[in-house]
mmCIF file of C-alpha atoms and ligand atoms in Angstrom:
data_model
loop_
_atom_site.group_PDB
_atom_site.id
_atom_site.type_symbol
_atom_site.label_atom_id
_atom_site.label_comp_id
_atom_site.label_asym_id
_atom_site.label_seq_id
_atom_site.Cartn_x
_atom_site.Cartn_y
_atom_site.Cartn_z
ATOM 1 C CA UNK A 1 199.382 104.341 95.975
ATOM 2 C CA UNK A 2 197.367 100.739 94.564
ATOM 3 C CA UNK A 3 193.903 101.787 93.167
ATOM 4 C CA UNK A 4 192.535 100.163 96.262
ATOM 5 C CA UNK A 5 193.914 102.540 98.536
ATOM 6 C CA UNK A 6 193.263 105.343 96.245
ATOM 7 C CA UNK A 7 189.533 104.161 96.380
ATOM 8 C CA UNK A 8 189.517 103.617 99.913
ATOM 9 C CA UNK A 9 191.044 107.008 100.453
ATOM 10 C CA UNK A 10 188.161 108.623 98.098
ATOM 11 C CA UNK A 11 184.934 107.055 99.731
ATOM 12 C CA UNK A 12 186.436 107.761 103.458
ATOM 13 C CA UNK A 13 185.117 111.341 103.495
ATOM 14 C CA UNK A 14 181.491 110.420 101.563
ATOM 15 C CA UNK A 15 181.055 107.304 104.234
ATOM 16 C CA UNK A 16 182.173 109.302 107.177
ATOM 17 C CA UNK A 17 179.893 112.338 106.313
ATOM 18 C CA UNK A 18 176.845 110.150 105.377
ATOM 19 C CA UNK A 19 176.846 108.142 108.523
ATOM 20 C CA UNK A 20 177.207 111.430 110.785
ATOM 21 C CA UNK A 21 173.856 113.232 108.677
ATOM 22 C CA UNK A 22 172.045 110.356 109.714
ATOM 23 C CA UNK A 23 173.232 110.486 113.284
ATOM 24 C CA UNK A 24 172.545 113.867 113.034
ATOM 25 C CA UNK A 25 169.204 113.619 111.587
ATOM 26 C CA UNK A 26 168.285 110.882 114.929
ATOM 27 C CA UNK A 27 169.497 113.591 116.823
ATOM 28 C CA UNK A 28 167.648 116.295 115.566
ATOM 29 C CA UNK A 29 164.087 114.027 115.756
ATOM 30 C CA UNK A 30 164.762 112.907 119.022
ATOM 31 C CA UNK A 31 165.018 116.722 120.096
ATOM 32 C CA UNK A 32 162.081 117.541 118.100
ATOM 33 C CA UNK A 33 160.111 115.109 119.589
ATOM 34 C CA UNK A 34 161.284 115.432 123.020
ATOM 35 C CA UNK A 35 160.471 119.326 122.973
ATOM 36 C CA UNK A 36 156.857 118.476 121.616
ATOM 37 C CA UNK A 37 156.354 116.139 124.800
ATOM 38 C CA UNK A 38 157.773 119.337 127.062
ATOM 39 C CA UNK A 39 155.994 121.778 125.294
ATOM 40 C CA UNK A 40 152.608 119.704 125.572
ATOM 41 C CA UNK A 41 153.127 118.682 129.196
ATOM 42 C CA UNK A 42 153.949 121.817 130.442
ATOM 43 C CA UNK A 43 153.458 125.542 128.489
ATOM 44 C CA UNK A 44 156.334 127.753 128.178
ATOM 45 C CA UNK A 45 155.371 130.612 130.894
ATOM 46 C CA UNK A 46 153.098 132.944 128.254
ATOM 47 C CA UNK A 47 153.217 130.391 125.561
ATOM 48 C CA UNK A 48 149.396 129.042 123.785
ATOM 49 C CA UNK A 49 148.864 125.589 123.436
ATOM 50 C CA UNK A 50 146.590 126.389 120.699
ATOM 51 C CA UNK A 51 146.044 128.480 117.927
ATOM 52 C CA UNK A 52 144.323 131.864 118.776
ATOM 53 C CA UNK A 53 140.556 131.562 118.819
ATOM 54 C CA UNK A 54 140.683 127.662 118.952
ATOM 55 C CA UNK A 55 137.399 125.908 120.258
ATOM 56 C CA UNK A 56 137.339 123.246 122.712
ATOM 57 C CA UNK A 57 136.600 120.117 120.640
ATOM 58 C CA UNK A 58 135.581 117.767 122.939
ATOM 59 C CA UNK A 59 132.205 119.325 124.643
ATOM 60 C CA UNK A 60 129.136 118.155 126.841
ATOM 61 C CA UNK A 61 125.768 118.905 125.126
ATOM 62 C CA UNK A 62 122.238 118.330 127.306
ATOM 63 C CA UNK A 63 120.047 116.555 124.672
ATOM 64 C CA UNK A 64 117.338 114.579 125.128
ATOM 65 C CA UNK A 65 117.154 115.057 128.928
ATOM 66 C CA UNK A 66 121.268 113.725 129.036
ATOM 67 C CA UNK A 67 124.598 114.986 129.045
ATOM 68 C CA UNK A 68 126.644 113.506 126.333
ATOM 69 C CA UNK A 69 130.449 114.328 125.697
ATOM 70 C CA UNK A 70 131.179 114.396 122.298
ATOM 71 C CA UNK A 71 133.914 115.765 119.734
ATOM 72 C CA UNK A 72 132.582 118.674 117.780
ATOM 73 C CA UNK A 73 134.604 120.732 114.906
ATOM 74 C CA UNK A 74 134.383 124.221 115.203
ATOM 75 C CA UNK A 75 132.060 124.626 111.976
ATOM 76 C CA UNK A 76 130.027 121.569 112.882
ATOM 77 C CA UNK A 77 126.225 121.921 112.942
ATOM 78 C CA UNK A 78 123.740 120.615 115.320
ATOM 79 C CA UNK A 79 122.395 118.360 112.722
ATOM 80 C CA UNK A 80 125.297 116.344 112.068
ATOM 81 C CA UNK A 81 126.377 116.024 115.344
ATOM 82 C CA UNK A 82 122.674 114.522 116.628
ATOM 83 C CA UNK A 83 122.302 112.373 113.050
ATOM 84 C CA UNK A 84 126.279 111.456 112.741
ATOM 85 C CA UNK A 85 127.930 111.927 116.186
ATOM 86 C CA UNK A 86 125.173 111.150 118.914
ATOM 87 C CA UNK A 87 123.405 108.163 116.230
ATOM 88 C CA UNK A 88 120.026 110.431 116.569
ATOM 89 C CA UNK A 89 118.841 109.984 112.986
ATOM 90 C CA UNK A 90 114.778 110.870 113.419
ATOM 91 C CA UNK A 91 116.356 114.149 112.844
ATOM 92 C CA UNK A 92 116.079 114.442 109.616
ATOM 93 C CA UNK A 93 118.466 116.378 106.746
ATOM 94 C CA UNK A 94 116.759 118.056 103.583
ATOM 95 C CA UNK A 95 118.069 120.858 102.101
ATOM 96 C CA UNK A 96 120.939 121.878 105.023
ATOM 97 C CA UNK A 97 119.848 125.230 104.301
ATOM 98 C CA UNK A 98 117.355 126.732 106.375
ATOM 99 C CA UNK A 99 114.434 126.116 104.079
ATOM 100 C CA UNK A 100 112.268 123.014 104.682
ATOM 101 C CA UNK A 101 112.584 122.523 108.339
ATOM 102 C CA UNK A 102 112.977 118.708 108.664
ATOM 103 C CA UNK A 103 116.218 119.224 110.447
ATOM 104 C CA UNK A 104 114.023 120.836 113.780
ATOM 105 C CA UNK A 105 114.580 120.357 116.933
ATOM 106 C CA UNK A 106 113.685 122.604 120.565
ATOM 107 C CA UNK A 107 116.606 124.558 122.004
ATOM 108 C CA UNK A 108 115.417 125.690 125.231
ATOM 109 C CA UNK A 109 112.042 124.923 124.091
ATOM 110 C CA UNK A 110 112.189 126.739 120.601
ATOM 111 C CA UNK A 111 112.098 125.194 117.272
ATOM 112 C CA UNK A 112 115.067 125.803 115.732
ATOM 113 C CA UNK A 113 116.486 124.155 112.332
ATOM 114 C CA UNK A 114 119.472 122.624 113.626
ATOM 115 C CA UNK A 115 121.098 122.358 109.911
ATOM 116 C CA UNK A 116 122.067 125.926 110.570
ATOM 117 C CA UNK A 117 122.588 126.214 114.312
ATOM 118 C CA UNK A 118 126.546 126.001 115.302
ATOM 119 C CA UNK A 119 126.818 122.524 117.549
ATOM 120 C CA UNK A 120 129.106 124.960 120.071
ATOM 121 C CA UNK A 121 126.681 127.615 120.481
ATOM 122 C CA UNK A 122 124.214 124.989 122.046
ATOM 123 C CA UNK A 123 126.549 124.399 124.714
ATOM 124 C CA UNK A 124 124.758 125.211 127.758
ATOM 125 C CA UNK A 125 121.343 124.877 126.672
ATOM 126 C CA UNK A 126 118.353 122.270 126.687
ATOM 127 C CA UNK A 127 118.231 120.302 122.718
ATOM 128 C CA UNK A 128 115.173 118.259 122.525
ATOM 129 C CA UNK A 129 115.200 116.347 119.299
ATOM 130 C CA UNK A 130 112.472 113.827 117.977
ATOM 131 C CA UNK A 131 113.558 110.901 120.141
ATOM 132 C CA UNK A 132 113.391 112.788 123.306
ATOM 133 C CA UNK A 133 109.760 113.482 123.142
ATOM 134 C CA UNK A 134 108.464 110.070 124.348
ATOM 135 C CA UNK A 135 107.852 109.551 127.930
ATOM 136 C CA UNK A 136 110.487 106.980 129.955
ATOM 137 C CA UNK A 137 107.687 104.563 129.540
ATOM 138 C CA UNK A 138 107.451 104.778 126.160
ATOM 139 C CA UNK A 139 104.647 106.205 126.097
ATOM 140 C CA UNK A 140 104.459 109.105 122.577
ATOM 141 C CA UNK A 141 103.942 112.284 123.183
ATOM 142 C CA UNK A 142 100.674 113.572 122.528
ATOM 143 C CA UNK A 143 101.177 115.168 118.973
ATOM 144 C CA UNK A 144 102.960 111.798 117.937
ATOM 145 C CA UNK A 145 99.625 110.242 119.215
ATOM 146 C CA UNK A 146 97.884 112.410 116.837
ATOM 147 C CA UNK A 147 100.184 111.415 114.273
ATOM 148 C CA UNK A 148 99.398 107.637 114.759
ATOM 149 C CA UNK A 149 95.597 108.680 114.887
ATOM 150 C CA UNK A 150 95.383 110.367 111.461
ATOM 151 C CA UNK A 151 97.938 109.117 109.886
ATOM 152 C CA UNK A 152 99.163 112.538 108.318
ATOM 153 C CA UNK A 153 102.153 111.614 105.990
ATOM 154 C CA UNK A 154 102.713 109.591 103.071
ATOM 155 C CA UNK A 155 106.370 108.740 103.167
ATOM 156 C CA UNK A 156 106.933 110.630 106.495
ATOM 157 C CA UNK A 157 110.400 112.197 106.007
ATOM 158 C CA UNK A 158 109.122 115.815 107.168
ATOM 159 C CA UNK A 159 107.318 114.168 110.131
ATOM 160 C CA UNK A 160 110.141 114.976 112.466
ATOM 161 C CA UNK A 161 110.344 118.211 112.045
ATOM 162 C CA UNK A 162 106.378 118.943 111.649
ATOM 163 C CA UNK A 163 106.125 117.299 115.149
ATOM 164 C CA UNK A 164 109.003 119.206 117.030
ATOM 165 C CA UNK A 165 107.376 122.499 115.126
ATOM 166 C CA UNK A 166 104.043 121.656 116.284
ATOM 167 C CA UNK A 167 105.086 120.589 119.596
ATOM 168 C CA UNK A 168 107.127 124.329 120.312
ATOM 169 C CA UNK A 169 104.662 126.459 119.167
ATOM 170 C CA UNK A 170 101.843 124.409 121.618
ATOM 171 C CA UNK A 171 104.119 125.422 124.376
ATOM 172 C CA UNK A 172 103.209 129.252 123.809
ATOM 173 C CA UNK A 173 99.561 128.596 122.050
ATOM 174 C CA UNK A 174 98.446 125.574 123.513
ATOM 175 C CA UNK A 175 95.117 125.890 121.422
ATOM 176 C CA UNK A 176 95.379 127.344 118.347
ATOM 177 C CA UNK A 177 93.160 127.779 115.370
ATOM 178 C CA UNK A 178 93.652 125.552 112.270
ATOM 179 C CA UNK A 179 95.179 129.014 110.741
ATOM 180 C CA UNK A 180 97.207 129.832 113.490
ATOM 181 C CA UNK A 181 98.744 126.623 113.635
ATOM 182 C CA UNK A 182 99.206 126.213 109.984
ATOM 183 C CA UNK A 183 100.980 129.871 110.171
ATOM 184 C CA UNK A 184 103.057 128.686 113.607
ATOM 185 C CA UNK A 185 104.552 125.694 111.308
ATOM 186 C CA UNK A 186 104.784 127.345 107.703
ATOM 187 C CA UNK A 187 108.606 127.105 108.584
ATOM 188 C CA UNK A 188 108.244 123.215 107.578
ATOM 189 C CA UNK A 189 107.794 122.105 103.957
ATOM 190 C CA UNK A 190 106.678 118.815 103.289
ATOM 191 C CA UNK A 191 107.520 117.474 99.671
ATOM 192 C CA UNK A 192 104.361 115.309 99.501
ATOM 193 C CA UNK A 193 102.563 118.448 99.941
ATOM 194 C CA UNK A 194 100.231 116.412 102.144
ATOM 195 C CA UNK A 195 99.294 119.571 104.481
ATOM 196 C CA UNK A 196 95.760 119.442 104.671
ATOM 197 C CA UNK A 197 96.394 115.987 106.567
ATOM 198 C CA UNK A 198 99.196 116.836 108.347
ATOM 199 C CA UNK A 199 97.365 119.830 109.866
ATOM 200 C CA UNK A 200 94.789 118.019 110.885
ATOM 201 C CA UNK A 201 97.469 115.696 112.572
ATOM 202 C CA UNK A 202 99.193 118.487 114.343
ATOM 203 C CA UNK A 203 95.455 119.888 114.912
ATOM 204 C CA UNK A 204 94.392 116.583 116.773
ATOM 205 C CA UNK A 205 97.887 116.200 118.598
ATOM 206 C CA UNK A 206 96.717 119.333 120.052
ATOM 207 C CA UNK A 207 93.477 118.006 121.443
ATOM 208 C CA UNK A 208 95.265 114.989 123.233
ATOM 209 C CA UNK A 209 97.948 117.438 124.392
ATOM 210 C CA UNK A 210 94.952 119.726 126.618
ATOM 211 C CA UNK A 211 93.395 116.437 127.432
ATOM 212 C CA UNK A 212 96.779 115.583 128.965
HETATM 213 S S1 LIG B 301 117.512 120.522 106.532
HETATM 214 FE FE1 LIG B 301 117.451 122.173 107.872
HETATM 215 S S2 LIG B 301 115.957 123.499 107.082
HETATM 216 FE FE2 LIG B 301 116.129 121.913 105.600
HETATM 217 S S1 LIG B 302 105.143 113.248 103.783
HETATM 218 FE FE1 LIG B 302 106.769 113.048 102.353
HETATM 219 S S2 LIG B 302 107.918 114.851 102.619
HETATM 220 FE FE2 LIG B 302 106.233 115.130 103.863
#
């Protein structure tokens, strides 16, 4: 036997076996793919198409008056789905920890600090955030009125969440005492520390709310 033919002889096997892995690998991901297009189509009788306690991602929230569908991670909070998913940034983040209160918003007419309420367990329910208090016509609602009137903030960062504070607790004492309302929004810190004002803001957004 020539060297040639001793060579040829030698890479036969190697070329034969390399050429069927790779039709065998085509194979095998055309199979693989194939069974994920079955398998998603149509579930094998008893078979989940997700993992075991797997949320629904893509939900319908009410807020601000509207249903709006949006894509929501399990863990997700409130806030960053109004700020980052729904492009409602007057709700402001501070600490994302349930201490200063700029994050509030109503649920079902409560205040609630939304950088520690679940997005999914809202499903269902009424979220009223800082743009949803103005009337269609524009017109502010009366404790932003009051706002405008006495100018209560310096740079206005906690003013969000002072209103939507102010504006829940009105809804079960609609006319409070300067102490009473300064207790009913002691949930809100303001970093300016401007609170005399901004009482007397929330204290005169009050008056224009029972003139109303
Ligand atoms: S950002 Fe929610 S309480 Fe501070
Ligand atoms: S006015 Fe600046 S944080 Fe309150």
């Amino acid at each position: 036997m020539t060297d040639q033919e001793n060579s040829r002889v030698e890479e036969a096997p190697n070329d034969v076996s390399r050429r069927n892995f790779i039709k065998g690998e085509i194979a095998a991901g055309a199979a693989v793919s194939s069974a994920a297009y079955v398998f998603r189509g149509s579930p094998l009788l008893g078979q989940q198409t997700s993992a075991p306690g797997a949320v629904e991602r893509l939900i319908t929230l009410n807020v601000n008056g509207q249903e709006r569908r949006v894509d929501v991670m399990k863990q997700e909070t409130l806030a960053m789905t109004l700020r980052y998913k729904l492009g409602l940034t007057g709700t402001k983040l501070g600490c994302d920890r349930a201490e200063c209160g700029a994050c509030t918003v109503l649920i079902d007419d409560i205040p609630r600090y939304s950088c520690s309420t679940l997005t999914h367990s809202v499903r269902g329910k009424r979220v009223v955030s800082i743009e949803g208090l103005a009337a269609a016509d524009g017109t502010l609602h009366p404790v932003q009125q009051g706002v405008v009137a006495e100018q209560g903030f310096q740079c206005a960062f906690c003013m969000p969440g002072f209103v939507m504070a102010t504006v829940g607790f009105l809804k079960v004492n609609p006319n409070p005492t300067r102490p009473q309302l300064a207790h009913g929004i002691s949930g809100n810190l303001c970093r300016c520390q401007d609170y005399d004002k901004i009482l007397t803001a929330m204290m005169h957004g009050a008056e224009l709310m029972r003139r109303a």
